[in-house]
DNA sequence: TATATTTAAGACAATTAAGTCTTTAATTAA
DNA sequence: TTAATTAAAGACTTAATTGTCTTAAATATA
């Protein structure tokens, strides 16, 4: 699995939040209901994103969460690293400590560039661009019961 | 994390086994000692690889494990799928069921090709080519205590 | 045959990830 | 001021992964 469940949920939920284009705060309950994600679990994930200054939160009636900056200034890489940490983009694919040129593992030469591609993929995907695609191509963020 | 610990160990151990170029069987104990991997855990991983017909095993004195086919006919993709299953190369990166063109998620267009690259990377890496690199470039398979 | 060697198999424990529940704190509105 | 709403925090449970240990089965060799 490339991303943890937490990160999968975090991306889907933040993307949905973005797509609402709502002025004020959106309640976590609304988001968790809409995407069929456990409310309390999602709350914890959003707490991480709030602590990483990617989201703002507000308690009480009319409270909820909102993007902390414009949607074109938050990337999926921001979300992934805030939730799962940077390991995917820095660590040895074989789990050996100290990935680098000095004493590389047999996969380093092939994995290094691939890892950079992957990082670029997440870095180039802003919440704004993703939300635009979402509308344009009618993409899905939730499981479908067909 | 891209690969599970089991797969990381499985790749390192099989690569080491290949590099020995030994005629008969190599005991699992020798491999686990050399690479600092738990013997019993590695035994289980090798059992999966044996059941997938990538390795052959033999019990009793002078027993152990050996490649089931020539090293240029076993790829890292074979190892990964035998241990972790094919999910990494088939499933939606956001965890939504039924990754495909019919109702793609917002990352599908970018992730699809990237996933194919990743698959090609593992598919093009045979045990033979990796073992050759290992010699040529003095690469490492075990943690170093510098 | 008896003993030592080695993988197979499965029970078991420890750790981490995932998910649930309760209580607290902040805020609004009646 | 009181009650309702909502996120924060943390205890707790469950499930999956990782790791350890014991016993059984197969095999070679003395
Ligand atoms: S050392 Fe293994 S990927 Fe860099
Ligand atoms: S539907 Fe998400 S990657 Fe294909």
Coordinates of C-alpha atoms (C1' of nucleotides) and ligand atoms in Angstrom, one line a residue:
Chain A
X1 CA 0.0 0.0 0.0
X2 CA 1.4 3.4 -1.0
X3 CA -0.6 5.6 1.3
X4 CA -2.0 4.8 4.8
X5 CA -5.7 4.8 5.3
X6 CA -5.3 8.0 7.2
X7 CA -3.7 9.7 4.3
X8 CA -6.3 8.3 1.8
X9 CA -9.1 9.6 4.0
X10 CA -7.3 12.9 4.5
X11 CA -6.9 13.5 0.8
X12 CA -10.4 12.6 -0.1
X13 CA -11.9 14.7 2.7
X14 CA -9.8 17.8 2.1
X15 CA -10.5 17.5 -1.6
X16 CA -14.2 17.3 -0.9
X17 CA -13.9 20.3 1.5
X18 CA -12.2 22.2 -1.3
X19 CA -14.8 21.3 -3.8
X20 CA -17.6 22.8 -1.7
X21 CA -16.1 26.3 -2.1
X22 CA -17.9 27.3 1.0
X23 CA -17.2 30.7 2.6
X24 CA -17.1 29.7 6.3
X25 CA -16.3 26.5 8.1
X26 CA -17.6 23.1 7.1
X27 CA -18.5 20.7 9.9
X28 CA -16.4 17.5 10.0
X29 CA -19.6 15.5 10.6
X30 CA -21.0 16.7 7.2
X31 CA -17.8 15.6 5.5
X32 CA -17.6 12.2 7.2
X33 CA -21.2 11.5 6.5
X34 CA -20.9 12.4 2.8
X35 CA -17.7 10.3 2.3
X36 CA -18.6 7.4 4.6
X37 CA -15.5 7.9 6.8
X38 CA -15.6 7.4 10.5
X39 CA -16.3 10.8 12.1
X40 CA -13.9 10.5 15.0
X41 CA -11.2 9.0 12.9
X42 CA -11.5 11.8 10.4
X43 CA -11.4 14.4 13.3
X44 CA -8.0 13.1 14.3
X45 CA -6.7 13.3 10.7
X46 CA -8.0 16.9 10.4
X47 CA -6.3 17.7 13.7
X48 CA -3.0 16.8 12.2
X49 CA -3.7 18.9 9.2
X50 CA -4.7 21.8 11.4
X51 CA -1.5 21.4 13.4
X52 CA 0.4 21.5 10.2
X53 CA -1.3 24.8 9.3
X54 CA -3.0 23.4 6.2
X55 CA -6.4 23.7 7.7
X56 CA -8.1 26.1 10.2
X57 CA -10.6 24.9 12.6
X58 CA -13.3 26.6 14.7
X59 CA -15.3 25.2 17.6
X60 CA -19.0 25.7 18.4
X61 CA -22.1 26.2 16.3
X62 CA -21.2 27.1 12.7
X63 CA -17.8 25.8 13.4
X64 CA -15.8 23.2 11.5
X65 CA -12.8 23.2 9.3
X66 CA -11.6 25.3 6.4
X67 CA -8.5 25.6 4.2
X68 CA -5.8 27.7 5.9
X69 CA -4.7 29.1 2.6
X70 CA -5.9 29.4 -1.0
X71 CA -6.5 26.1 -2.6
X72 CA -3.8 26.6 -5.2
X73 CA -1.2 26.9 -2.4
X74 CA -1.8 23.5 -0.8
X75 CA -0.5 20.4 -2.5
X76 CA -1.2 16.7 -2.0
X77 CA 2.4 16.5 -1.0
X78 CA 1.6 18.8 1.9
X79 CA -1.2 16.5 3.0
X80 CA 0.8 13.3 2.6
X81 CA 3.8 14.5 4.6
X82 CA 1.6 16.1 7.3
X83 CA -0.2 12.8 7.9
X84 CA 2.2 10.0 6.9
X85 CA 5.5 11.9 7.2
X86 CA 8.1 12.2 4.5
X87 CA 9.5 8.6 4.7
X88 CA 8.0 7.6 1.3
X89 CA 10.1 10.3 -0.4
X90 CA 13.3 9.9 1.5
X91 CA 13.8 6.4 2.7
X92 CA 15.4 3.4 1.1
X93 CA 12.8 1.2 -0.7
X94 CA 14.4 -1.9 0.9
X95 CA 14.2 -0.4 4.3
X96 CA 18.0 0.0 4.8
X97 CA 18.9 3.0 6.9
X98 CA 20.6 6.0 5.3
X99 CA 19.4 6.0 1.7
X100 CA 22.0 7.8 -0.4
X101 CA 24.7 7.7 -2.9
X102 CA 27.4 6.7 -0.4
X103 CA 26.4 3.2 0.0
X104 CA 23.3 2.5 -2.1
X105 CA 21.2 -0.6 -2.2
X106 CA 20.6 -2.5 -5.4
X107 CA 17.4 -0.6 -6.1
X108 CA 18.6 2.8 -5.4
X109 CA 19.6 3.8 -8.9
X110 CA 16.2 2.8 -10.3
X111 CA 14.1 3.8 -7.3
X112 CA 15.7 7.3 -6.8
X113 CA 14.3 8.8 -10.0
X114 CA 11.0 7.0 -9.6
X115 CA 10.6 8.4 -6.2
X116 CA 11.3 11.9 -7.5
X117 CA 8.6 11.4 -10.1
X118 CA 6.2 10.3 -7.4
X119 CA 7.1 13.3 -5.3
X120 CA 6.6 15.6 -8.3
X121 CA 3.2 14.0 -9.0
X122 CA 2.0 14.9 -5.5
X123 CA 3.7 18.2 -5.5
X124 CA 2.1 19.3 -8.7
X125 CA -1.3 18.3 -7.6
X126 CA -2.8 21.3 -5.8
X127 CA -6.2 21.2 -4.1
X128 CA -7.3 23.9 -6.7
X129 CA -6.3 21.8 -9.7
X130 CA -7.7 18.6 -8.3
X131 CA -11.0 20.3 -7.4
X132 CA -11.2 21.7 -10.9
X133 CA -10.7 18.3 -12.4
X134 CA -13.3 16.9 -10.1
X135 CA -15.9 19.2 -11.6
X136 CA -14.7 19.0 -15.2
X137 CA -14.5 15.2 -15.4
X138 CA -17.1 14.2 -12.8
X139 CA -14.6 12.2 -10.8
X140 CA -15.5 10.4 -7.6
X141 CA -14.3 10.8 -4.0
X142 CA -16.6 8.2 -2.4
X143 CA -17.4 4.6 -2.8
X144 CA -20.2 4.0 -5.2
X145 CA -23.1 1.6 -4.5
X146 CA -24.1 0.8 -8.0
Chain B
X1 CA 5.8 2.7 3.1
X2 CA 5.9 1.2 -0.4
X3 CA 6.8 -2.3 0.5
X4 CA 6.0 -4.3 3.6
X5 CA 8.8 -5.5 5.9
X6 CA 8.2 -9.0 4.7
X7 CA 8.8 -8.0 1.1
X8 CA 11.8 -5.9 2.0
X9 CA 13.3 -8.9 3.7
X10 CA 12.3 -11.2 0.9
X11 CA 14.0 -9.2 -1.7
X12 CA 17.2 -8.7 0.2
X13 CA 17.4 -12.4 1.2
X14 CA 16.6 -13.7 -2.3
X15 CA 19.1 -11.3 -3.8
X16 CA 21.7 -12.5 -1.3
X17 CA 20.9 -16.1 -2.1
X18 CA 21.3 -15.3 -5.8
X19 CA 24.6 -13.5 -5.3
X20 CA 26.1 -16.6 -3.7
X21 CA 25.9 -18.5 -7.0
X22 CA 25.9 -21.7 -5.0
X23 CA 25.3 -25.0 -6.7
X24 CA 23.1 -26.7 -4.0
X25 CA 20.8 -25.4 -1.3
X26 CA 21.7 -22.6 1.0
X27 CA 20.4 -22.8 4.6
X28 CA 18.0 -20.1 5.7
X29 CA 20.0 -19.8 8.9
X30 CA 23.1 -18.7 7.0
X31 CA 21.1 -16.0 5.1
X32 CA 19.3 -14.7 8.2
X33 CA 22.5 -14.5 10.1
X34 CA 24.3 -12.7 7.3
X35 CA 21.5 -10.1 6.8
X36 CA 20.4 -9.8 10.4
X37 CA 16.9 -10.9 9.7
X38 CA 14.9 -13.0 12.2
X39 CA 15.4 -16.7 11.2
X40 CA 11.8 -17.8 11.8
X41 CA 10.3 -14.7 10.1
X42 CA 12.5 -15.2 7.1
X43 CA 11.5 -18.9 7.0
X44 CA 7.9 -17.9 6.6
X45 CA 8.7 -15.5 3.9
X46 CA 10.7 -18.1 2.0
X47 CA 7.8 -20.5 2.4
X48 CA 5.6 -18.1 0.5
X49 CA 8.2 -17.8 -2.2
X50 CA 8.5 -21.6 -2.4
X51 CA 4.7 -22.0 -2.6
X52 CA 4.8 -19.5 -5.5
X53 CA 7.4 -21.7 -7.2
X54 CA 10.0 -19.0 -7.2
X55 CA 12.2 -21.0 -4.8
X56 CA 12.9 -24.6 -4.1
X57 CA 13.5 -25.9 -0.6
X58 CA 14.9 -29.1 0.8
X59 CA 14.9 -30.4 4.3
X60 CA 17.6 -32.1 6.3
X61 CA 21.3 -31.8 6.4
X62 CA 22.7 -29.9 3.4
X63 CA 19.2 -28.7 2.8
X64 CA 18.0 -25.1 2.5
X65 CA 16.6 -23.0 -0.3
X66 CA 17.6 -22.4 -3.9
X67 CA 16.2 -20.5 -6.9
X68 CA 13.5 -22.6 -8.7
X69 CA 14.6 -21.2 -12.1
X70 CA 17.5 -19.3 -13.6
X71 CA 18.1 -15.9 -12.0
X72 CA 17.3 -14.1 -15.2
X73 CA 13.8 -15.5 -15.2
X74 CA 12.8 -14.3 -11.7
X75 CA 11.9 -10.6 -11.4
X76 CA 11.4 -8.4 -8.3
X77 CA 7.8 -8.1 -9.4
X78 CA 7.5 -11.9 -8.9
X79 CA 8.8 -11.5 -5.4
X80 CA 6.6 -8.5 -4.5
X81 CA 3.4 -10.0 -5.8
X82 CA 4.2 -13.4 -4.2
X83 CA 4.6 -11.8 -0.8
X84 CA 2.5 -8.6 -0.7
X85 CA 0.1 -9.5 -3.5
X86 CA -0.6 -7.4 -6.6
X87 CA -2.6 -4.6 -4.9
X88 CA 0.1 -1.9 -5.3
X89 CA -0.1 -2.4 -9.1
X90 CA -3.8 -2.7 -9.5
X91 CA -5.6 -0.8 -6.7
X92 CA -6.8 2.9 -6.5
X93 CA -4.2 5.1 -4.8
X94 CA -7.0 6.6 -2.7
X95 CA -8.3 3.2 -1.7
X96 CA -11.6 3.5 -3.6
X97 CA -12.9 0.1 -4.9
X98 CA -12.7 -0.6 -8.6
X99 CA -9.9 1.5 -10.0
X100 CA -10.5 2.0 -13.6
X101 CA -11.5 4.4 -16.4
X102 CA -15.2 4.0 -15.8
X103 CA -15.4 6.1 -12.6
X104 CA -11.9 7.3 -11.8
X105 CA -10.8 9.2 -8.7
X106 CA -9.0 12.6 -9.0
X107 CA -5.6 10.9 -8.9
X108 CA -6.3 8.2 -11.4
X109 CA -5.0 10.0 -14.5
X110 CA -1.7 10.9 -12.9
X111 CA -1.3 7.7 -10.8
X112 CA -2.1 5.2 -13.6
X113 CA 1.0 5.9 -15.7
X114 CA 3.1 6.3 -12.6
X115 CA 2.0 2.9 -11.3
X116 CA 2.8 1.4 -14.7
X117 CA 6.3 2.9 -14.4
X118 CA 6.7 1.4 -11.0
X119 CA 5.5 -2.0 -12.2
X120 CA 8.0 -1.8 -15.1
X121 CA 10.8 -1.0 -12.7
X122 CA 10.1 -4.1 -10.7
X123 CA 9.5 -6.2 -13.8
X124 CA 12.7 -5.2 -15.5
X125 CA 14.8 -6.0 -12.4
X126 CA 15.7 -9.6 -12.6
X127 CA 17.6 -11.4 -9.9
X128 CA 20.4 -11.9 -12.4
X129 CA 20.7 -8.2 -13.3
X130 CA 20.5 -7.1 -9.7
X131 CA 23.1 -9.6 -8.6
X132 CA 25.4 -8.4 -11.4
X133 CA 25.0 -4.8 -10.2
X134 CA 25.6 -5.9 -6.7
X135 CA 29.1 -7.1 -7.7
X136 CA 29.9 -4.4 -10.1
X137 CA 29.0 -1.5 -7.9
X138 CA 29.6 -3.0 -4.5
X139 CA 26.1 -2.3 -3.3
X140 CA 24.7 -3.3 0.1
X141 CA 22.0 -5.6 1.2
X142 CA 22.5 -5.4 5.0
X143 CA 22.6 -2.6 7.5
X144 CA 26.1 -1.2 8.0
X145 CA 27.5 -0.6 11.4
X146 CA 30.0 2.2 10.6
Chain C
dT1 C1' 18.7 -47.7 13.4
dA2 C1' 19.8 -43.5 15.9
dT3 C1' 21.2 -38.9 15.8
dA4 C1' 21.8 -34.5 13.9
dT5 C1' 20.3 -31.1 10.6
dT6 C1' 17.1 -28.5 8.3
dT7 C1' 12.5 -26.7 6.6
dA8 C1' 7.2 -26.7 7.6
dA9 C1' 3.7 -25.5 10.3
dG10 C1' 1.3 -23.3 13.6
dA11 C1' 0.7 -21.3 18.3
dC12 C1' 1.8 -17.3 20.6
dA13 C1' 3.4 -12.4 21.8
dA14 C1' 4.5 -7.6 20.7
dT15 C1' 3.9 -3.7 18.0
dT16 C1' 1.6 -0.7 15.0
dA17 C1' -2.4 0.9 12.4
dA18 C1' -7.2 1.6 12.3
dG19 C1' -11.4 2.6 14.4
dT20 C1' -14.7 3.7 18.5
dC21 C1' -16.2 6.1 22.5
dT22 C1' -16.2 9.5 26.2
dT23 C1' -15.1 13.8 28.3
dT24 C1' -13.6 18.5 27.9
dA25 C1' -13.3 23.1 25.9
dA26 C1' -14.8 26.7 22.9
dT27 C1' -18.4 29.1 20.8
dT28 C1' -23.1 30.6 19.4
dA29 C1' -27.7 31.6 20.0
dA30 C1' -31.9 31.4 22.5
Chain D
dT1 C1' -27.2 32.5 31.7
dT2 C1' -28.5 28.2 29.8
dA3 C1' -28.6 25.0 26.2
dA4 C1' -27.0 23.3 21.9
dT5 C1' -23.2 22.7 18.7
dT6 C1' -18.8 21.5 17.4
dA7 C1' -13.7 20.5 17.5
dA8 C1' -9.9 18.8 20.8
dA9 C1' -8.0 15.4 23.5
dG10 C1' -7.3 11.1 25.1
dA11 C1' -8.7 6.4 26.7
dC12 C1' -10.0 2.4 24.8
dT13 C1' -10.9 -1.6 21.3
dT14 C1' -10.0 -4.2 17.2
dA15 C1' -7.4 -5.7 13.5
dA16 C1' -3.2 -6.3 10.9
dT17 C1' 1.6 -6.7 10.8
dT18 C1' 5.8 -8.1 12.7
dG19 C1' 8.4 -11.1 15.4
dT20 C1' 9.3 -15.3 18.6
dC21 C1' 9.0 -19.9 20.1
dT22 C1' 7.8 -24.9 19.9
dT23 C1' 6.8 -29.1 17.7
dA24 C1' 6.6 -32.0 13.6
dA25 C1' 8.3 -33.8 9.3
dA26 C1' 11.9 -34.9 6.1
dT27 C1' 16.6 -36.1 5.1
dA28 C1' 21.5 -37.3 5.5
dT29 C1' 25.1 -39.5 7.9
dA30 C1' 27.3 -42.2 11.3
Ligands
LIG1 S1 19.7 3.0 -0.6 FE1 17.9 1.8 -1.1 S2 16.7 3.2 -2.3 FE2 18.4 4.5 -1.7
LIG2 S1 -9.5 5.2 -9.5 FE1 -8.1 6.0 -8.1 S2 -6.2 5.4 -9.0 FE2 -7.6 4.6 -10.4

